[in-house]
Short mmCIF file of C-alpha atoms and ligand atoms in Angstrom, two decimals:
data_model
loop_
_atom_site.label_atom_id
_atom_site.label_comp_id
_atom_site.label_asym_id
_atom_site.label_seq_id
_atom_site.Cartn_x
_atom_site.Cartn_y
_atom_site.Cartn_z
CA MET A 213 -21.15 -2.92 -5.60
CA GLY A 214 -22.87 -4.64 -2.68
CA TRP A 215 -21.93 -7.49 -0.36
CA GLN A 216 -22.95 -10.26 -2.77
CA ARG A 217 -20.87 -8.94 -5.67
CA TRP A 218 -17.83 -8.38 -3.48
CA HIS A 219 -18.20 -11.84 -2.00
CA GLU A 220 -18.28 -13.35 -5.50
CA ALA A 221 -15.26 -11.29 -6.53
CA LEU A 222 -13.37 -12.37 -3.39
CA ALA A 223 -14.26 -16.03 -3.94
CA ALA A 224 -12.68 -15.76 -7.40
CA ARG A 225 -9.41 -14.63 -5.77
CA VAL A 226 -9.12 -16.74 -2.60
CA SER A 227 -10.64 -20.08 -1.76
CA GLY A 228 -11.05 -22.78 0.86
CA GLU A 229 -9.87 -21.96 4.34
CA ARG A 230 -8.78 -18.43 3.37
CA LEU A 231 -12.28 -17.58 2.16
CA ALA A 232 -13.79 -19.12 5.29
CA HIS A 233 -11.42 -17.01 7.43
CA CYS A 234 -12.60 -13.88 5.59
CA GLU A 235 -16.25 -14.84 6.17
CA ARG A 236 -15.68 -15.51 9.89
CA THR A 237 -13.82 -12.20 10.22
CA ALA A 238 -16.73 -10.41 8.53
CA LEU A 239 -19.24 -12.04 10.86
CA LEU A 240 -17.24 -11.18 13.98
CA CYS A 241 -16.82 -7.58 12.78
CA ARG A 242 -20.55 -7.25 12.11
CA GLU A 243 -21.57 -8.78 15.46
CA ALA A 244 -19.08 -6.79 17.53
CA ALA A 245 -19.99 -3.50 15.83
CA ALA A 246 -23.72 -4.20 16.27
CA ALA A 247 -23.24 -5.08 19.94
CA HIS A 248 -21.32 -1.86 20.66
CA PRO A 249 -22.98 1.17 19.04
CA ALA A 250 -20.72 3.37 21.20
CA TRP A 251 -17.76 2.32 19.04
CA GLY A 252 -19.39 4.25 16.20
CA VAL A 253 -18.78 1.52 13.62
CA ASP A 254 -21.52 0.72 11.11
CA PRO A 255 -22.02 -3.08 11.26
CA GLU A 256 -22.42 -3.54 7.49
CA ARG A 257 -19.35 -1.48 6.76
CA ALA A 258 -17.45 -3.48 9.36
CA ALA A 259 -18.65 -6.71 7.75
CA LEU A 260 -17.51 -5.61 4.29
CA ALA A 261 -14.09 -4.52 5.59
CA GLY A 262 -13.74 -7.82 7.46
CA LEU A 263 -14.76 -9.79 4.37
CA LEU A 264 -12.31 -8.01 2.08
CA HIS A 265 -9.35 -7.63 4.46
CA ASP A 266 -7.39 -10.48 2.82
CA TRP A 267 -8.28 -9.52 -0.78
CA GLY A 268 -4.56 -8.97 -1.41
CA ARG A 269 -3.78 -12.63 -0.64
CA GLY A 270 -5.21 -13.31 -4.08
CA GLU A 271 -1.92 -12.13 -5.57
CA GLY A 272 -0.48 -15.49 -4.49
CA THR A 273 3.29 -15.80 -4.48
CA ALA A 274 5.96 -13.52 -3.02
CA GLU A 275 7.07 -12.61 -6.55
CA ALA A 276 3.53 -11.67 -7.58
CA MET A 277 3.08 -9.65 -4.37
CA LEU A 278 6.27 -7.67 -4.98
CA ALA A 279 5.22 -7.10 -8.60
CA ALA A 280 1.80 -5.88 -7.45
CA ALA A 281 3.43 -3.57 -4.88
CA ALA A 282 5.56 -2.06 -7.65
CA ARG A 283 2.51 -1.73 -9.92
CA TYR A 284 0.47 0.08 -7.26
CA GLY A 285 3.35 2.17 -5.90
CA VAL A 286 3.17 0.47 -2.49
CA PRO A 287 6.44 1.06 -0.57
CA VAL A 288 8.39 -2.10 0.34
CA SER A 289 10.13 -1.94 3.72
CA PRO A 290 13.12 -4.13 4.62
CA ALA A 291 10.76 -6.32 6.69
CA ALA A 292 8.33 -6.61 3.75
CA ARG A 293 11.17 -7.62 1.43
CA ARG A 294 11.86 -10.55 3.79
CA ARG A 295 8.18 -11.54 4.08
CA PRO A 296 6.34 -10.08 1.05
CA VAL A 297 3.08 -12.02 1.25
CA ALA A 298 2.62 -11.58 5.01
CA LEU A 299 3.41 -7.88 5.04
CA LEU A 300 2.32 -6.58 1.63
CA HIS A 301 -1.05 -8.30 1.12
CA ALA A 302 -2.75 -5.62 3.23
CA PRO A 303 -1.59 -2.43 1.41
CA VAL A 304 -1.58 -4.23 -1.95
CA GLY A 305 -5.10 -5.48 -1.23
CA ALA A 306 -6.32 -1.95 -0.51
CA ALA A 307 -4.74 -0.63 -3.71
CA SER A 308 -6.24 -3.50 -5.71
CA LEU A 309 -9.68 -2.96 -4.17
CA ARG A 310 -9.50 0.72 -5.08
CA ALA A 311 -8.65 -0.26 -8.65
CA ALA A 312 -11.58 -2.71 -8.59
CA GLY A 313 -13.98 0.10 -7.68
CA LEU A 314 -14.19 0.11 -3.87
CA VAL A 315 -14.59 3.76 -2.91
CA ASP A 316 -15.11 3.69 0.88
CA GLU A 317 -11.89 5.25 2.18
CA GLU A 318 -12.38 3.98 5.73
CA VAL A 319 -12.80 0.42 4.50
CA LEU A 320 -9.73 0.79 2.26
CA THR A 321 -7.73 2.10 5.24
CA ALA A 322 -8.89 -0.77 7.44
CA VAL A 323 -7.76 -3.26 4.78
CA ALA A 324 -4.43 -1.48 4.30
CA LEU A 325 -3.62 -1.42 8.04
CA HIS A 326 -4.97 -4.80 9.14
CA THR A 327 -1.63 -6.61 9.37
CA VAL A 328 0.93 -4.13 10.70
CA GLY A 329 -1.23 -1.38 12.16
CA ALA A 330 -0.38 2.28 12.65
CA ALA A 331 -0.76 5.06 15.19
CA GLY A 332 -4.13 6.80 15.20
CA MET A 333 -6.19 3.95 13.78
CA GLY A 334 -9.94 4.55 13.78
CA ALA A 335 -12.42 2.16 15.35
CA LEU A 336 -13.22 0.38 12.06
CA SER A 337 -9.53 -0.28 11.39
CA LEU A 338 -8.94 -1.46 14.96
CA LEU A 339 -11.93 -3.79 14.71
CA VAL A 340 -10.77 -5.45 11.47
CA TYR A 341 -7.21 -5.76 12.82
CA THR A 342 -8.46 -7.38 16.02
CA ALA A 343 -11.12 -9.60 14.45
CA ASP A 344 -8.54 -10.93 11.98
CA PHE A 345 -6.41 -11.97 14.98
CA CYS A 346 -9.19 -13.58 17.00
CA GLU A 347 -12.01 -14.84 14.76
CA PRO A 348 -13.29 -18.20 16.03
CA GLY A 349 -11.26 -20.24 13.52
CA ARG A 350 -7.98 -18.89 14.89
CA THR A 351 -6.02 -21.28 17.11
CA HIS A 352 -2.78 -19.36 17.75
CA PRO A 353 -1.80 -18.18 21.27
CA GLY A 354 -4.00 -15.39 22.53
CA ALA A 355 -6.85 -15.80 20.02
CA CYS A 356 -9.46 -16.92 22.58
CA GLU A 357 -8.30 -14.40 25.16
CA VAL A 358 -8.44 -11.51 22.67
CA ARG A 359 -11.90 -12.62 21.48
CA ALA A 360 -13.15 -12.54 25.07
CA VAL A 361 -11.75 -9.06 25.63
CA LEU A 362 -13.21 -7.85 22.31
CA ALA A 363 -16.67 -8.69 23.62
CA ALA A 364 -16.26 -5.73 25.98
CA ASP A 365 -13.42 -3.41 24.95
CA LEU A 366 -12.08 -2.79 21.42
CA ARG A 367 -8.92 -0.91 22.39
CA ALA A 368 -7.97 -3.38 25.11
CA ALA A 369 -8.49 -6.26 22.67
CA ALA A 370 -6.41 -4.52 19.99
CA ARG A 371 -3.67 -3.86 22.56
CA LEU A 372 -3.60 -7.51 23.61
CA ALA A 373 -3.54 -8.70 19.98
CA THR A 374 -0.64 -6.33 19.30
CA ARG A 375 1.24 -7.61 22.33
CA TYR A 376 0.86 -11.23 21.19
CA THR A 377 1.91 -10.30 17.66
CA LEU A 378 5.01 -8.39 18.79
CA GLU A 379 5.98 -11.17 21.21
CA HIS A 380 5.63 -13.72 18.41
CA LEU A 381 7.77 -11.65 16.03
CA LEU A 382 10.49 -10.98 18.62
CA ALA A 383 10.56 -14.60 19.80
CA GLY A 384 11.06 -15.67 16.19
CA GLY A 385 13.85 -13.16 15.66
CA GLU A 386 11.78 -11.33 13.04
CA MET A 387 11.86 -7.67 12.10
CA VAL A 388 9.15 -5.42 13.54
CA GLU A 389 7.54 -2.77 11.33
CA ALA A 390 7.56 0.79 12.70
CA GLY A 391 3.78 0.92 12.32
CA ALA A 392 3.32 -1.99 14.72
CA VAL A 393 5.40 -0.26 17.40
CA ALA A 394 3.53 3.01 16.78
CA LEU A 395 0.20 1.19 17.23
CA TRP A 396 1.42 -0.45 20.43
CA ASN A 397 2.60 2.87 21.89
CA ASP A 398 -0.67 4.52 20.89
CA LEU A 399 -2.78 1.83 22.55
CA VAL A 400 -0.72 1.85 25.75
CA ARG A 401 -1.10 5.63 25.98
CA LEU A 402 -4.84 5.48 25.27
CA GLY A 403 -5.21 2.66 27.82
CA GLU A 404 -3.75 4.93 30.47
CA VAL A 405 -6.23 7.67 29.49
CA ASP A 406 -9.10 5.16 29.62
CA GLY A 407 -7.94 3.98 33.04
FE1 LIG B 954 -4.44 -10.53 6.29
#
């Protein structure tokens, strides 16, 4: 199934501003990947992963998200039980996309990891995670700054996005998923290697 069919399928699941966010994320992923061949990310693959990253939002309510997680065998952490839509739409979306016929494992991984993150994320996953944070429609703290950094350095942009996300969660007294801390530690260590 190509871009057009997936776009139609996505538009049947999410609409309005959510669909526009997915389209802007796809465009940013495609442009950034095309501008930086050294990242080793195919621009069309990046665009598809960016487009489909919020596929799981189509489940709708917290109850439906928890039901979908149970259906697909997606583990529900204590943090995800508190905020099911925010934290489960990524892994549920990947499972749902697999069931819908998406076979590209790297794209599925990028979708699954785009909210929380994990240690050892590949460039495609880092790009989707970062583009979701900083696509031009985003207005939250750090979005512009991360977008500017992404124009030059994927890991540095991902690290900055992770810092803003962790700061936001801690300031709000929220739980922090282990994967987010693992990603942060990974990016700090890799930043030291990069210099
Ligand atoms: Fe998302």
